[in-house]
Amino acid sequence: MRGRTLSAGTALAVFAGMTVTLAAQPATASPPTATTVTRPIAAAAAALAAPDISVTNVQAHLTQFNAIATSNGGNRRAGSAGYTASLNYVKTRLQSAGYTVSEQYCSSCTYPSNNLIAEWPGGPADQVVMFGAHLDSVSAGPGINDNATGSSTLLENALVLAAQNPTMTKRVRFAWWTDEEQGLNGSRFYVNSLNATQRGYIKGYYNFDMVGSINGGYFINRVTSTTAAPLKAYWDSLGLQPEENVEGQGRSDDYYFQQAGIPTSGYAAGASARKTSSQAAKWGGTANSAYDPCYHRSCDTTANVSATVLNRAADGVAYALWQLAVGGGTPTCTGGQVVGNGGFESGSTPWTASSGVITNASGQPARTGSYKAWLNGYGTTRTESLSQSVTLPAGCATYTVSFWLHIDTAETTGSTAYDRLTVQLGSTTLATYSNLNAATGYVQRSLNVAGFAGQTVTLRFNGTEDSSLQTTFVIDDVTLLAS
Ligand code: DTR
Ligand code: ZN
Ligand code: ZN
């Protein structure tokens, strides 16, 4: 669930006209309880806005992890049967959603066992945004806030991404780490397993450890960093006034990524440290009590999770993921007409033309206005040209050069092209016309130039005449339209 819909392009914009009832708003916030939310009216939801992650689905994963611990000696510690069952739970759901999943055996771990890595196969493989959470618990309990919350938040986000299958601008990779509780060992092993090139591909690593603390706060790792911006924008939009994750600094799986020069951020709701009175004032909850009173204890069960905090973390992950890695938020095609002065009515700029080509001479009429480009027509050996540099915007569906051409000729042999006009873009000849194309009046010619998307190239008309019998090429109203 979420309270507000953020537009894809502007982090702080909220749609007008939507019907939203928000509970547990800040300033006069009550203790965290489940939110009561009337979802935005369908029309208000932008097509490319981040999806609303169902906290009910995230909670269902928590219940599964809790049951796994219960049936495996009460915990999900790395290397234990409870850990393996947790890994298989995540893995099978990802595989049925279409992920390429791999397991990495952490041989240097205190309890050797596997990391689980899943990559969504869209977007460029060399530009990766990574989201990670540790999947192991301490041996004292089932580890539901620490860290079935992070694990479940990422699993549900991964499933929603697969279900929506949006256009990707970046590759998204999810990781569930083993052996975090013994010293960040699984994630350290993974970072060490990457070569410099592979590390360079990872543009950001986002960590989620304890994101549903029952007396939780809203903490962000490196909160003022550019990397944190989308996570912060979402919580800012809810008025949550997030703070730096001081308590968790250097204590979770972002650490070795950051050490390796990969920018990191993440959400956390707090562990054994106590909520201050000013935090209780702005976030609700109990001042002078631990964010998570069951931290690393057997009571860290499904009862030890705030649905409100968890919901806000899960939706913020989706918001950040969409902002960072999903395309279409901003149209890539800026479109329009890119030829300048295509009607030749505004002097010669930006054309470069042979002397006298751009003219209002009365011998040949313009198609529109009074000027046109008149190449050749001498009846002697001659080359004349007309050109300008054009920049074709990237990302459009169609690119068309169009112009109106009138050809008249004194040539009489009906089968030989003596005099020619070529149309070139860059070094490519798009079309050739000759005395054989002579006709009364103007004919519109349209050429597909989609192959030049994103390039700056010269559009050139070149007229060549042989030594006798004139051919005139008159050009008017040149356009290059991208749309
Ligand atoms: N790595 C965490 C340790 C931790 C301690 N405090 C915080 C606060 C916020 C996030 C994480 C932590 C653990 O798993 O115990
Ligand atoms: Zn943890
Ligand atoms: Zn822990």
Short mmCIF file of C-alpha atoms and ligand atoms in Angstrom, two decimals:
data_model
loop_
_atom_site.label_atom_id
_atom_site.label_comp_id
_atom_site.label_asym_id
_atom_site.label_seq_id
_atom_site.Cartn_x
_atom_site.Cartn_y
_atom_site.Cartn_z
CA MET A 1 0.00 0.00 0.00
CA ARG A 2 1.03 3.56 -0.37
CA GLY A 3 -0.40 6.87 0.61
CA ARG A 4 0.59 8.98 -2.33
CA THR A 5 1.50 8.58 -5.91
CA LEU A 6 4.70 10.31 -6.96
CA SER A 7 4.96 11.22 -10.61
CA ALA A 8 7.66 9.44 -12.51
CA GLY A 9 9.51 12.60 -13.38
CA THR A 10 9.17 14.83 -10.36
CA ALA A 11 9.86 13.34 -7.02
CA LEU A 12 7.72 15.74 -5.06
CA ALA A 13 4.80 16.20 -7.40
CA VAL A 14 1.53 14.82 -6.19
CA PHE A 15 -1.34 14.40 -8.60
CA ALA A 16 -4.20 16.78 -8.32
CA GLY A 17 -7.65 15.37 -8.05
CA MET A 18 -6.74 12.10 -6.44
CA THR A 19 -8.66 10.75 -3.51
CA VAL A 20 -6.35 9.80 -0.71
CA THR A 21 -6.95 9.26 2.94
CA LEU A 22 -3.76 9.07 4.89
CA ALA A 23 -3.41 7.70 8.34
CA ALA A 24 -0.40 8.05 10.63
CA GLN A 25 0.81 11.26 9.08
CA PRO A 26 3.79 12.95 10.71
CA ALA A 27 3.94 15.90 13.11
CA THR A 28 1.05 14.64 15.19
CA ALA A 29 1.81 11.05 14.35
CA SER A 30 0.33 8.23 16.32
CA PRO A 31 2.31 5.07 17.08
CA PRO A 32 2.93 3.04 13.96
CA THR A 33 -0.14 1.04 13.03
CA ALA A 34 -1.38 -0.29 9.74
CA THR A 35 -2.23 2.51 7.34
CA THR A 36 -5.74 3.13 6.12
CA VAL A 37 -5.36 4.18 2.55
CA THR A 38 -7.85 4.89 -0.17
CA ARG A 39 -5.91 4.24 -3.32
CA PRO A 40 -5.56 7.01 -5.89
CA ILE A 41 -8.24 7.01 -8.55
CA ALA A 42 -7.05 5.03 -11.53
CA ALA A 43 -6.92 8.00 -13.87
CA ALA A 44 -4.55 9.81 -11.57
CA ALA A 45 -1.97 7.07 -11.58
CA ALA A 46 0.60 7.81 -14.24
CA ALA A 47 1.24 4.85 -16.50
CA LEU A 48 4.89 4.81 -15.61
CA ALA A 49 4.62 5.57 -11.92
CA ALA A 50 6.17 3.06 -9.57
CA PRO A 51 3.81 0.28 -8.54
CA ASP A 52 2.24 0.07 -5.13
CA ILE A 53 3.83 -2.87 -3.32
CA SER A 54 1.28 -4.88 -1.36
CA VAL A 55 2.33 -4.96 2.28
CA THR A 56 0.01 -7.94 2.67
CA ASN A 57 2.16 -9.85 0.19
CA VAL A 58 5.34 -8.77 1.98
CA GLN A 59 3.82 -9.92 5.29
CA ALA A 60 2.94 -13.28 3.71
CA HIS A 61 6.64 -13.78 2.99
CA LEU A 62 7.41 -12.91 6.64
CA THR A 63 4.96 -15.60 7.73
CA GLN A 64 6.70 -18.12 5.52
CA PHE A 65 10.13 -17.25 6.93
CA ASN A 66 8.72 -17.51 10.46
CA ALA A 67 7.30 -20.96 9.67
CA ILE A 68 10.62 -22.02 8.16
CA ALA A 69 12.40 -21.06 11.40
CA THR A 70 9.78 -22.85 13.51
CA SER A 71 10.20 -26.10 11.63
CA ASN A 72 14.02 -25.87 11.62
CA GLY A 73 14.96 -25.45 15.25
CA GLY A 74 13.75 -21.88 15.70
CA ASN A 75 16.21 -20.00 13.52
CA ARG A 76 17.47 -19.38 9.98
CA ARG A 77 21.16 -19.03 10.82
CA ALA A 78 23.64 -19.19 7.90
CA GLY A 79 24.58 -22.77 7.05
CA SER A 80 21.55 -24.20 8.86
CA ALA A 81 18.56 -26.05 7.46
CA GLY A 82 16.46 -22.97 8.17
CA TYR A 83 18.78 -20.91 6.00
CA THR A 84 18.69 -23.37 3.12
CA ALA A 85 14.89 -23.48 3.30
CA SER A 86 14.79 -19.67 3.28
CA LEU A 87 17.03 -19.57 0.23
CA ASN A 88 14.92 -22.14 -1.59
CA TYR A 89 11.75 -20.19 -0.77
CA VAL A 90 13.13 -17.05 -2.40
CA LYS A 91 14.77 -18.91 -5.25
CA THR A 92 11.74 -20.89 -6.40
CA ARG A 93 9.51 -17.81 -6.41
CA LEU A 94 12.03 -15.85 -8.42
CA GLN A 95 12.50 -18.64 -10.91
CA SER A 96 8.80 -19.00 -11.55
CA ALA A 97 8.66 -15.23 -12.14
CA GLY A 98 11.29 -15.49 -14.88
CA TYR A 99 14.52 -14.56 -13.14
CA THR A 100 17.92 -15.89 -13.92
CA VAL A 101 18.97 -17.00 -10.45
CA SER A 102 22.39 -18.07 -9.28
CA GLU A 103 23.80 -19.29 -6.01
CA GLN A 104 27.28 -18.36 -4.90
CA TYR A 105 28.97 -20.59 -2.35
CA CYS A 106 30.68 -18.47 0.29
CA SER A 107 33.66 -20.63 1.21
CA SER A 108 35.14 -18.00 3.54
CA CYS A 109 31.97 -17.64 5.59
CA THR A 110 31.87 -18.63 9.25
CA TYR A 111 29.03 -20.95 8.26
CA PRO A 112 29.79 -21.71 4.61
CA SER A 113 26.57 -21.42 2.61
CA ASN A 114 25.18 -19.67 -0.44
CA ASN A 115 24.39 -16.12 -1.46
CA LEU A 116 21.45 -15.89 -3.86
CA ILE A 117 21.70 -13.51 -6.81
CA ALA A 118 18.89 -12.75 -9.25
CA GLU A 119 19.11 -10.46 -12.22
CA TRP A 120 16.17 -9.18 -14.21
CA PRO A 121 17.14 -9.65 -17.87
CA GLY A 122 16.38 -6.13 -19.18
CA GLY A 123 18.50 -3.01 -19.61
CA PRO A 124 22.21 -2.74 -20.29
CA ALA A 125 24.32 -5.43 -18.62
CA ASP A 126 27.08 -2.94 -17.92
CA GLN A 127 24.88 -0.55 -15.93
CA VAL A 128 23.60 -2.34 -12.89
CA VAL A 129 21.57 -1.10 -9.93
CA MET A 130 21.79 -3.57 -7.08
CA PHE A 131 19.42 -4.18 -4.17
CA GLY A 132 20.50 -6.46 -1.33
CA ALA A 133 19.36 -7.83 2.03
CA HIS A 134 20.78 -10.48 4.31
CA LEU A 135 18.78 -13.65 4.40
CA ASP A 136 20.31 -15.21 7.51
CA SER A 137 19.17 -14.76 11.10
CA VAL A 138 21.07 -15.04 14.34
CA SER A 139 20.81 -18.43 16.04
CA ALA A 140 18.75 -16.96 18.89
CA GLY A 141 15.55 -16.60 16.89
CA PRO A 142 13.69 -16.56 13.57
CA GLY A 143 15.02 -13.15 12.51
CA ILE A 144 11.83 -11.68 11.16
CA ASN A 145 12.54 -7.98 11.53
CA ASP A 146 16.25 -8.85 11.23
CA ASN A 147 16.08 -9.56 8.37
CA ALA A 148 13.07 -11.30 6.86
CA THR A 149 11.74 -7.75 6.40
CA GLY A 150 14.55 -6.74 4.04
CA SER A 151 14.50 -10.14 2.32
CA SER A 152 10.73 -10.05 1.81
CA THR A 153 10.71 -6.42 0.68
CA LEU A 154 13.17 -7.27 -2.07
CA LEU A 155 11.44 -10.51 -3.01
CA GLU A 156 8.08 -8.79 -3.45
CA ASN A 157 9.66 -5.94 -5.41
CA ALA A 158 11.40 -8.46 -7.65
CA LEU A 159 8.12 -10.28 -8.29
CA VAL A 160 6.29 -7.04 -9.10
CA LEU A 161 9.05 -5.97 -11.47
CA ALA A 162 8.76 -9.26 -13.32
CA ALA A 163 4.97 -9.06 -13.44
CA GLN A 164 5.01 -5.53 -14.83
CA ASN A 165 7.93 -6.15 -17.16
CA PRO A 166 8.55 -2.47 -17.90
CA THR A 167 11.13 -1.06 -20.29
CA MET A 168 14.43 -1.02 -18.43
CA THR A 169 17.08 1.70 -18.64
CA LYS A 170 19.34 -0.12 -16.19
CA ARG A 171 19.93 -3.71 -15.25
CA VAL A 172 18.49 -4.60 -11.85
CA ARG A 173 20.22 -7.21 -9.70
CA PHE A 174 18.90 -8.46 -6.39
CA ALA A 175 20.99 -10.23 -3.75
CA TRP A 176 20.13 -12.18 -0.61
CA TRP A 177 23.26 -12.52 1.49
CA THR A 178 24.34 -15.30 3.76
CA ASP A 179 26.34 -15.04 6.99
CA GLU A 180 25.79 -11.34 7.60
CA GLU A 181 25.32 -11.92 11.30
CA GLN A 182 28.83 -13.34 11.71
CA GLY A 183 30.45 -10.25 10.17
CA LEU A 184 29.06 -9.32 6.73
CA ASN A 185 30.74 -12.39 5.29
CA GLY A 186 28.47 -13.30 2.39
CA SER A 187 28.46 -9.81 0.89
CA ARG A 188 32.21 -9.43 1.44
CA PHE A 189 32.77 -12.69 -0.43
CA TYR A 190 30.61 -11.45 -3.32
CA VAL A 191 32.35 -8.07 -3.60
CA ASN A 192 35.74 -9.81 -3.51
CA SER A 193 34.61 -12.18 -6.26
CA LEU A 194 34.07 -9.30 -8.70
CA ASN A 195 36.86 -8.04 -10.90
CA ALA A 196 37.36 -4.30 -11.44
CA THR A 197 35.23 -4.29 -14.60
CA GLN A 198 32.34 -6.04 -12.88
CA ARG A 199 32.54 -3.66 -9.93
CA GLY A 200 32.49 -0.73 -12.34
CA TYR A 201 29.22 -1.96 -13.82
CA ILE A 202 27.45 -1.56 -10.45
CA LYS A 203 26.29 2.04 -10.37
CA GLY A 204 24.74 1.77 -6.93
CA TYR A 205 24.12 -0.75 -4.15
CA TYR A 206 21.03 -0.38 -1.93
CA ASN A 207 20.85 -2.28 1.36
CA PHE A 208 17.78 -3.26 3.38
CA ASP A 209 18.39 -4.54 6.89
CA MET A 210 15.63 -4.28 9.51
CA VAL A 211 13.00 -2.29 7.64
CA GLY A 212 9.99 -3.09 9.82
CA SER A 213 11.07 -2.30 13.40
CA ILE A 214 8.03 -2.25 15.67
CA ASN A 215 9.03 1.07 17.29
CA GLY A 216 10.85 2.06 14.13
CA GLY A 217 12.30 5.19 12.68
CA TYR A 218 13.03 6.24 9.12
CA PHE A 219 16.76 5.98 8.55
CA ILE A 220 18.66 6.19 5.29
CA ASN A 221 22.29 5.27 4.74
CA ARG A 222 24.25 8.29 3.50
CA VAL A 223 21.02 10.23 3.47
CA THR A 224 22.37 13.35 1.76
CA SER A 225 24.12 11.47 -1.06
CA THR A 226 22.97 11.46 -4.68
CA THR A 227 22.64 7.70 -4.40
CA ALA A 228 20.14 8.09 -1.55
CA ALA A 229 18.06 10.68 -3.41
CA PRO A 230 15.25 8.42 -4.74
CA LEU A 231 14.84 6.63 -1.40
CA LYS A 232 14.78 9.98 0.37
CA ALA A 233 12.40 11.55 -2.16
CA TYR A 234 9.81 8.88 -1.43
CA TRP A 235 9.96 9.25 2.34
CA ASP A 236 10.12 13.04 2.00
CA SER A 237 6.91 12.86 -0.01
CA LEU A 238 5.25 11.19 2.97
CA GLY A 239 6.58 13.96 5.21
CA LEU A 240 8.69 11.50 7.19
CA GLN A 241 11.83 13.64 7.60
CA PRO A 242 14.26 10.70 7.39
CA GLU A 243 17.54 10.79 9.29
CA GLU A 244 20.99 9.35 8.75
CA ASN A 245 21.33 5.67 9.71
CA VAL A 246 23.98 6.31 12.34
CA GLU A 247 23.24 3.22 14.40
CA GLY A 248 23.68 0.87 11.47
CA GLN A 249 26.74 2.51 9.94
CA GLY A 250 29.33 -0.05 8.84
CA ARG A 251 27.22 -2.85 10.32
CA SER A 252 25.47 -4.26 7.30
CA ASP A 253 26.08 -5.50 3.78
CA ASP A 254 26.52 -2.13 2.13
CA TYR A 255 29.87 -1.83 3.92
CA TYR A 256 32.12 -3.78 1.55
CA PHE A 257 30.43 -2.28 -1.50
CA GLN A 258 31.16 1.20 -0.20
CA GLN A 259 34.73 0.13 0.65
CA ALA A 260 35.14 -1.09 -2.92
CA GLY A 261 34.14 2.32 -4.28
CA ILE A 262 30.56 1.43 -5.20
CA PRO A 263 28.11 4.13 -4.03
CA THR A 264 25.62 2.80 -1.50
CA SER A 265 22.47 3.71 0.34
CA GLY A 266 19.54 1.89 1.90
CA TYR A 267 16.67 2.01 4.35
CA ALA A 268 16.68 0.89 8.00
CA ALA A 269 14.16 1.28 10.81
CA GLY A 270 16.55 0.77 13.71
CA ALA A 271 17.80 -1.95 16.05
CA SER A 272 18.62 -1.83 19.78
CA ALA A 273 19.19 1.92 20.03
CA ARG A 274 16.38 3.93 21.61
CA LYS A 275 14.02 6.28 19.94
CA THR A 276 14.54 9.88 21.06
CA SER A 277 11.65 12.05 22.18
CA SER A 278 12.00 14.27 19.12
CA GLN A 279 11.88 11.19 16.89
CA ALA A 280 8.79 9.94 18.72
CA ALA A 281 7.26 13.39 18.18
CA LYS A 282 7.74 13.27 14.43
CA TRP A 283 7.37 9.53 13.77
CA GLY A 284 5.12 8.33 16.55
CA GLY A 285 6.05 5.35 18.71
CA THR A 286 7.61 5.20 22.15
CA ALA A 287 10.39 7.54 23.23
CA ASN A 288 13.28 6.06 25.20
CA SER A 289 12.45 2.56 23.98
CA ALA A 290 14.46 0.48 21.49
CA TYR A 291 13.42 0.71 17.84
CA ASP A 292 13.43 -3.09 17.95
CA PRO A 293 13.07 -4.48 21.51
CA CYS A 294 13.46 -8.04 20.15
CA TYR A 295 16.69 -7.36 18.28
CA HIS A 296 18.64 -10.63 18.02
CA ARG A 297 16.18 -12.34 20.38
CA SER A 298 13.79 -15.24 20.07
CA CYS A 299 10.86 -12.79 20.11
CA ASP A 300 11.87 -11.41 16.70
CA THR A 301 8.80 -13.00 15.12
CA THR A 302 6.04 -11.73 12.81
CA ALA A 303 4.59 -9.98 15.89
CA ASN A 304 7.76 -7.86 16.00
CA VAL A 305 7.08 -5.92 12.80
CA SER A 306 5.31 -2.64 12.12
CA ALA A 307 3.18 -2.94 8.99
CA THR A 308 3.29 0.82 8.51
CA VAL A 309 7.07 1.02 8.58
CA LEU A 310 7.39 -2.08 6.41
CA ASN A 311 4.90 -0.72 3.89
CA ARG A 312 6.74 2.56 3.57
CA ALA A 313 10.03 0.76 3.01
CA ALA A 314 8.58 -1.60 0.39
CA ASP A 315 6.93 1.23 -1.55
CA GLY A 316 10.09 3.33 -1.34
CA VAL A 317 12.11 0.49 -2.86
CA ALA A 318 9.68 0.35 -5.77
CA TYR A 319 9.83 4.10 -6.17
CA ALA A 320 13.64 4.10 -6.22
CA LEU A 321 13.83 1.10 -8.51
CA TRP A 322 11.48 2.73 -11.02
CA GLN A 323 13.27 6.05 -10.81
CA LEU A 324 16.66 4.49 -11.29
CA ALA A 325 16.07 1.69 -13.74
CA VAL A 326 12.72 1.90 -15.53
CA GLY A 327 12.34 3.80 -18.77
CA GLY A 328 9.64 5.96 -20.21
CA GLY A 329 9.29 8.38 -17.30
CA THR A 330 10.60 11.10 -19.53
CA PRO A 331 9.92 10.81 -23.23
CA THR A 332 13.25 10.20 -24.95
CA CYS A 333 12.08 11.60 -28.31
CA THR A 334 12.21 15.36 -28.24
CA GLY A 335 10.91 15.26 -31.79
CA GLY A 336 10.03 17.96 -34.26
CA GLN A 337 11.49 19.58 -37.33
CA VAL A 338 15.26 19.86 -37.35
CA VAL A 339 15.96 21.56 -40.69
CA GLY A 340 16.40 25.31 -40.44
CA ASN A 341 14.96 27.70 -43.01
CA GLY A 342 13.66 24.81 -45.11
CA GLY A 343 11.51 27.18 -47.18
CA PHE A 344 14.48 29.47 -47.98
CA GLU A 345 12.45 32.52 -47.07
CA SER A 346 14.77 33.72 -44.27
CA GLY A 347 18.00 34.47 -46.08
CA SER A 348 20.55 31.69 -46.48
CA THR A 349 21.34 30.75 -42.87
CA PRO A 350 21.83 27.91 -41.86
CA TRP A 351 22.36 26.67 -45.40
CA THR A 352 25.68 26.58 -47.18
CA ALA A 353 24.90 27.00 -50.87
CA SER A 354 26.65 27.64 -54.17
CA SER A 355 26.34 31.21 -55.33
CA GLY A 356 22.89 32.09 -56.57
CA VAL A 357 21.26 28.79 -55.54
CA ILE A 358 18.96 30.30 -52.91
CA THR A 359 16.98 32.69 -55.01
CA ASN A 360 13.70 34.37 -55.80
CA ALA A 361 14.53 34.55 -59.50
CA SER A 362 11.37 34.56 -61.56
CA GLY A 363 12.33 31.86 -64.07
CA GLN A 364 11.17 29.08 -61.69
CA PRO A 365 8.38 29.54 -59.18
CA ALA A 366 8.79 28.71 -55.49
CA ARG A 367 6.36 26.11 -54.22
CA THR A 368 5.53 28.35 -51.26
CA GLY A 369 6.68 31.91 -50.58
CA SER A 370 9.02 33.45 -53.10
CA TYR A 371 12.39 31.79 -52.46
CA LYS A 372 13.58 28.30 -53.32
CA ALA A 373 16.87 26.53 -54.02
CA TRP A 374 17.58 26.34 -57.72
CA LEU A 375 20.40 24.04 -58.66
CA ASN A 376 21.81 23.80 -62.15
CA GLY A 377 20.05 24.55 -65.42
CA TYR A 378 23.05 25.86 -67.33
CA GLY A 379 23.52 23.32 -70.07
CA THR A 380 27.26 23.29 -69.38
CA THR A 381 29.37 21.12 -67.08
CA ARG A 382 28.64 22.29 -63.58
CA THR A 383 28.19 21.14 -59.97
CA GLU A 384 26.17 23.06 -57.42
CA SER A 385 25.39 22.17 -53.85
CA LEU A 386 23.21 23.05 -50.95
CA SER A 387 23.80 21.74 -47.43
CA GLN A 388 23.24 22.23 -43.72
CA SER A 389 24.15 20.36 -40.55
CA VAL A 390 21.26 18.66 -38.80
CA THR A 391 20.97 16.92 -35.43
CA LEU A 392 18.50 14.05 -35.27
CA PRO A 393 17.17 13.53 -31.73
CA ALA A 394 17.54 10.05 -30.30
CA GLY A 395 14.69 7.81 -29.27
CA CYS A 396 12.01 8.70 -31.83
CA ALA A 397 9.93 6.25 -33.84
CA THR A 398 10.19 7.90 -37.25
CA TYR A 399 12.70 10.15 -39.00
CA THR A 400 11.80 11.49 -42.42
CA VAL A 401 13.55 13.88 -44.75
CA SER A 402 10.99 15.45 -47.02
CA PHE A 403 11.26 18.09 -49.74
CA TRP A 404 9.46 19.27 -52.83
CA LEU A 405 11.37 18.83 -56.07
CA HIS A 406 10.64 20.22 -59.50
CA ILE A 407 12.79 19.02 -62.37
CA ASP A 408 12.69 20.34 -65.89
CA THR A 409 15.10 19.40 -68.58
CA ALA A 410 16.11 19.97 -72.18
CA GLU A 411 17.44 16.42 -72.41
CA THR A 412 15.49 14.38 -74.91
CA THR A 413 16.91 10.85 -74.83
CA GLY A 414 14.41 9.05 -72.69
CA SER A 415 16.69 6.50 -71.02
CA THR A 416 19.95 8.13 -69.98
CA ALA A 417 20.57 10.05 -66.77
CA TYR A 418 22.85 12.82 -67.94
CA ASP A 419 22.28 15.34 -65.15
CA ARG A 420 21.77 14.28 -61.56
CA LEU A 421 20.74 15.48 -58.17
CA THR A 422 21.89 13.42 -55.21
CA VAL A 423 20.55 13.74 -51.68
CA GLN A 424 23.09 12.80 -49.05
CA LEU A 425 23.02 12.50 -45.28
CA GLY A 426 26.51 12.22 -43.83
CA SER A 427 28.39 10.02 -46.24
CA THR A 428 25.27 8.12 -47.34
CA THR A 429 23.51 8.85 -50.60
CA LEU A 430 19.82 8.64 -49.79
CA ALA A 431 18.46 9.16 -53.30
CA THR A 432 19.45 10.17 -56.82
CA TYR A 433 17.19 12.04 -59.26
CA SER A 434 17.95 12.98 -62.85
CA ASN A 435 16.59 14.39 -66.06
CA LEU A 436 14.62 11.13 -66.24
CA ASN A 437 12.48 12.32 -63.33
CA ALA A 438 11.50 15.56 -65.03
CA ALA A 439 7.85 16.46 -64.48
CA THR A 440 5.53 19.40 -64.52
CA GLY A 441 5.37 21.14 -61.15
CA TYR A 442 6.67 20.01 -57.77
CA VAL A 443 6.67 16.44 -56.51
CA GLN A 444 7.13 15.69 -52.82
CA ARG A 445 9.92 13.26 -52.01
CA SER A 446 10.17 11.56 -48.61
CA LEU A 447 13.13 9.55 -47.40
CA ASN A 448 13.45 7.45 -44.26
CA VAL A 449 16.54 8.42 -42.27
CA ALA A 450 15.89 6.49 -39.05
CA GLY A 451 19.38 5.04 -39.27
CA PHE A 452 20.78 8.44 -38.30
CA ALA A 453 18.90 8.76 -34.99
CA GLY A 454 20.97 10.59 -32.41
CA GLN A 455 23.55 11.80 -34.93
CA THR A 456 24.62 15.21 -36.16
CA VAL A 457 25.21 14.94 -39.89
CA THR A 458 25.21 17.11 -43.00
CA LEU A 459 22.17 17.05 -45.24
CA ARG A 460 23.41 17.81 -48.75
CA PHE A 461 21.88 18.25 -52.19
CA ASN A 462 24.42 17.97 -55.01
CA GLY A 463 23.45 18.79 -58.60
CA THR A 464 25.76 17.80 -61.48
CA GLU A 465 25.20 18.62 -65.11
CA ASP A 466 27.07 17.38 -68.15
CA SER A 467 28.28 19.58 -70.98
CA SER A 468 25.05 20.04 -72.90
CA LEU A 469 21.28 20.35 -72.53
CA GLN A 470 20.22 21.82 -69.22
CA THR A 471 18.42 20.12 -66.32
CA THR A 472 17.07 22.30 -63.56
CA PHE A 473 16.52 20.98 -60.03
CA VAL A 474 14.35 23.24 -57.92
CA ILE A 475 13.93 22.38 -54.26
CA ASP A 476 11.57 23.95 -51.76
CA ASP A 477 10.15 23.26 -48.29
CA VAL A 478 12.76 20.90 -46.92
CA THR A 479 11.93 19.23 -43.61
CA LEU A 480 13.50 16.55 -41.45
CA LEU A 481 10.85 15.45 -39.03
CA ALA A 482 11.43 13.20 -36.03
CA SER A 483 8.37 11.93 -34.19
N1 DTR B 1 23.80 -5.74 10.52
C1 DTR B 1 22.74 -5.49 11.46
C2 DTR B 1 23.26 -4.57 12.45
C3 DTR B 1 22.54 -3.36 12.76
C4 DTR B 1 22.64 -2.83 13.96
N2 DTR B 1 21.94 -1.72 14.02
C5 DTR B 1 21.33 -1.49 12.89
C6 DTR B 1 20.50 -0.48 12.51
C7 DTR B 1 19.99 -0.48 11.28
C8 DTR B 1 20.33 -1.48 10.39
C9 DTR B 1 21.15 -2.52 10.77
C10 DTR B 1 21.67 -2.52 12.05
C11 DTR B 1 22.26 -6.80 11.97
O1 DTR B 1 21.95 -7.60 11.15
O2 DTR B 1 22.25 -7.08 13.15
ZN ZN B 2 20.49 -7.41 10.04
ZN ZN B 3 21.32 -8.87 13.09
#
